[in-house]
Amino acid sequence: MTSLDPGRNEQSVGPSIDSPAAERVQRFRETFSAIERSVAGVIVGHEAAVQKVLAAFFAGGHVLLEGVPGLGKTLMVRSVSQALGLTFKRIQFTPDLMPSDITGAQILTERDGEREFQFRRGPIFANIVLADEINRATPKTQSAVLEAMEERQVTSFGETHSLPDPFFVLATQNPIELEGTYPLPEAQLDRFLFKLVVEPPSRAELKEILKRTTTDAAQQVSIVLDTAAALDAIAEMRLLVRQVMLAPPLEDYIVSLIHAASPNGAGRVSSVQTYVRYGPGPRAAQAVALGAKVNALLDGRGHTSFEDIADTVLPALRHRLILNFQAEAENVTAEQIVADVTRSLPRP
Amino acid sequence: MSPAQQATEFPRSPYALIRKTALTLQRHERLTLFCIVLPPLGALCGLWWIERLPAELVAAAMIAFGLFTLRLSAISAAEPVAASRIDRTLAAKDVFLTLATCERTEPQPLRSLVEAEAESRGTNVEARRFVGPIRGAPLARSLLYSALGFLLLAMAPAELRPLTASESRLVAIARELESRSDLHDQALGENLHDVLHILRDRTLREMEKATKVREVLAKLESEGGEAQGASGKGTKQGSETAKQGEKGGAENGPNGQGLRGQAQKELEEIANSLTRSSTSEGSSEPSENGKSSDHEKKRKEGGGIQGPGGKPGTKERSDRGDGNRPGEPPLEGKQPGESLQPTTGGREHRGAGERPSQGRSPDLSGTGNSQGGGEQPLADSNSPAAERFYKPGDGRQSPRIANGRYVRVRVPEESPGKGATEVVQKPGNTAPETSYGNAPLPGPGSPGEVREMQPLPLEYRDVLGSRS
């Protein structure tokens, strides 16, 4: 598994003061840790992936999970939604899936002898949506999710329907079965805050999976936030994330990072110029900053640091670097280029 | 340490710590920069001391270095830099950087948390802790480059040396004179250029340079005196014309006379400074110094160039080293031939291991280095007398002389009352034997061979006759 662990200290490293700010940060950390523990009761391993999924959720973004079948991606998402006490819907993307199957459709209904069209909400109307194997649907269907992900609303027959808040899309895609799939377009990829690669379990994790799934000792997800309080708590946590301080020199560093990863940007590195067709856009900078802020809160701090940013760069940039044919021919991956970019930039 | 002392010693708030660290860092940076700048400044002063750089340039460079140092230290010691140093030292995860760079006026709900964390990281720390020692590598580089630059400039050719202020003024005057239509002015401009070359010649000593400068100065004065004399002898109209000329010179500024005055002034200054420096450095050479001062005294008493001075032949004669150097009093009461005999002192100096005159300018210092050559053998070009001539390419102030030889001439004497016929004296009757001509003579056996004994053409009678 790719190490995405930010090295979060479970011990409180922040100041032991009783200010409201400190209390808010402390509450955030406790809630976050409780959700992690709850999910870990069902999902073996994948701690870093779970943490990044939660970070993206509280940062207000969406996550693309990539991994071979059977690694527990769907279970992970279902567990997170259960722990948060939010509504959860799962959409299995197939080539014949139509946009109306996702967003909903106008259905002719008869009421009091009068026939009228009534909008029947699709599965996208949920707090947490799992778009399973999203690359198996046609681009037409994939693009139906675009508006929902970015605008948090659905338009059908000229009527706009708002999606519930919070709205969180977790998409999965299988990197090996590419036949009959439709790779996600760049515009849709850019709408995911992070792209996480789910790695196969280790030996010890596999033994634990065996123990949990082949005995009667089945684990249940404990609900951390009950449904009534969940929405307020989540809104407060999302607000807190955005209140974390980000020093201007660190902002400059993020901007330099994005420019260095763009083939036409200032200060680009040689590997970017050689292998990258399209570089990251402004959403990438937002993703890095928001991910760093969540990391800072998880560390009990009210400000971001260089380490927080460095930990977020890879999941925020890897799917935003569109490589060219030369990179494909030479087996150069986006991860290698991101590593080149971070190495080339001096610490602020 | 008492708490009160501690309170004054250590800053309490993180902002105060950042400010104090920034100040300490600024002082440290200035000290480091001063240490780095010191070697090049020393090299500049050294170059000025050995007169390889003018004082104006050194002063300008020092001021520039000072301003650059101040500017650089102000840039490098900003508060964010100090905050970063604190963060790195205390492993504070950019908390001080955040406090130093985020605007305090903006509402930040979590600022109190950040401030509290900064305080918990330890603000009771001396600011000096965040300032490291002076970096040795830049200092070593500065020393190395300064030493290299000093050596390069010290050993560079004189032509590459920048002009001093007086030299620059001299060049300007020379150019102005050369641009004039008056032939005298043009000649003077060329002379000033030659003076400049002499001043920048490293092979010459200060005394020699001073002598050369004084020669030009004396020439300038004599020309000015002649001009005044001519105007004084003139009629009323002439005096009026001269007055008008003077008036015009004063009004028009840098006309011929005004430029000459400026040139005289500059040359006097240069000559005085050279004399002073030669006096100071010549304490180890009392004999030369004494002779030089005697020579100068004589020159002052004599009142400059005499004899055939002012005529075109004067310079050539003096450059040949015929014993009657410009600026030296005329050898009155002697026959021309006697006056051209080499002095004993000159021979002594040659024998004492003085530098040979070949490959350098003729001795103009009045130390007796120049050799008489009137009695030297004529055909033997390898004889010591040949050293009196310039080699091809030598002698900037004189025409090029190559393969020169002395010939003996018979001076024809006019027979009074017989103006129609010329009686040529027999060989041996002519008392003076003097060098004549500087053109390469045809060798023995070649057409137009010049015999050792030959009559002097009549047109040169006046030249030699003026000596008797």
mmCIF file of C-alpha atoms in Angstrom, chain A residues 15 17 19 21-22 24-25 240 243-250 299 301-307 347, chain B residues 80 84 88 92-99 101-103 108-114 116-117 120-121:
data_model
loop_
_atom_site.group_PDB
_atom_site.id
_atom_site.type_symbol
_atom_site.label_atom_id
_atom_site.label_comp_id
_atom_site.label_asym_id
_atom_site.label_seq_id
_atom_site.Cartn_x
_atom_site.Cartn_y
_atom_site.Cartn_z
ATOM 1 C CA PRO A 15 -1.201 23.735 23.450
ATOM 2 C CA ILE A 17 -5.356 25.799 26.632
ATOM 3 C CA SER A 19 -9.806 28.473 24.351
ATOM 4 C CA ALA A 21 -10.557 27.423 19.155
ATOM 5 C CA ALA A 22 -8.620 24.727 20.899
ATOM 6 C CA ARG A 24 -13.112 23.051 18.341
ATOM 7 C CA VAL A 25 -9.888 21.571 17.082
ATOM 8 C CA LEU A 240 -13.171 24.603 10.831
ATOM 9 C CA GLN A 243 -10.433 28.463 9.080
ATOM 10 C CA VAL A 244 -7.038 26.857 9.415
ATOM 11 C CA MET A 245 -4.304 29.417 8.762
ATOM 12 C CA LEU A 246 -2.114 29.050 5.723
ATOM 13 C CA ALA A 247 1.004 31.215 5.678
ATOM 14 C CA PRO A 248 1.635 33.197 2.468
ATOM 15 C CA PRO A 249 5.025 31.553 1.900
ATOM 16 C CA LEU A 250 3.271 28.191 1.950
ATOM 17 C CA ASP A 299 -2.230 17.208 14.224
ATOM 18 C CA ARG A 301 -2.744 22.716 14.949
ATOM 19 C CA GLY A 302 -4.514 25.782 13.729
ATOM 20 C CA HIS A 303 -1.997 26.399 10.967
ATOM 21 C CA THR A 304 -0.620 24.388 8.092
ATOM 22 C CA SER A 305 2.968 23.403 7.740
ATOM 23 C CA PHE A 306 5.207 22.295 4.930
ATOM 24 C CA GLU A 307 4.820 18.679 6.038
ATOM 25 C CA ARG A 347 11.284 24.142 0.966
ATOM 26 C CA PRO B 80 9.831 35.640 7.605
ATOM 27 C CA SER B 84 11.727 30.184 9.417
ATOM 28 C CA ARG B 88 13.627 24.987 11.958
ATOM 29 C CA ALA B 92 7.788 24.199 15.299
ATOM 30 C CA LYS B 93 6.170 23.176 11.995
ATOM 31 C CA ASP B 94 5.971 26.688 10.544
ATOM 32 C CA VAL B 95 4.032 28.156 13.441
ATOM 33 C CA PHE B 96 6.315 31.193 13.701
ATOM 34 C CA LEU B 97 6.305 31.573 9.928
ATOM 35 C CA THR B 98 2.517 31.647 9.998
ATOM 36 C CA LEU B 99 2.456 34.280 12.706
ATOM 37 C CA THR B 101 3.459 36.380 7.569
ATOM 38 C CA CYS B 102 -0.311 36.262 8.147
ATOM 39 C CA GLU B 103 -1.894 39.674 8.470
ATOM 40 C CA GLN B 108 -8.442 34.573 12.095
ATOM 41 C CA PRO B 109 -10.509 32.394 14.465
ATOM 42 C CA LEU B 110 -7.612 30.056 15.051
ATOM 43 C CA ARG B 111 -4.927 32.708 15.588
ATOM 44 C CA SER B 112 -5.139 32.430 19.347
ATOM 45 C CA LEU B 113 -4.526 28.730 19.011
ATOM 46 C CA VAL B 114 -1.491 29.324 16.811
ATOM 47 C CA ALA B 116 -0.590 29.656 22.117
ATOM 48 C CA GLU B 117 1.193 26.896 20.285
ATOM 49 C CA SER B 120 4.271 26.579 24.124
ATOM 50 C CA ARG B 121 7.144 25.873 21.719
#
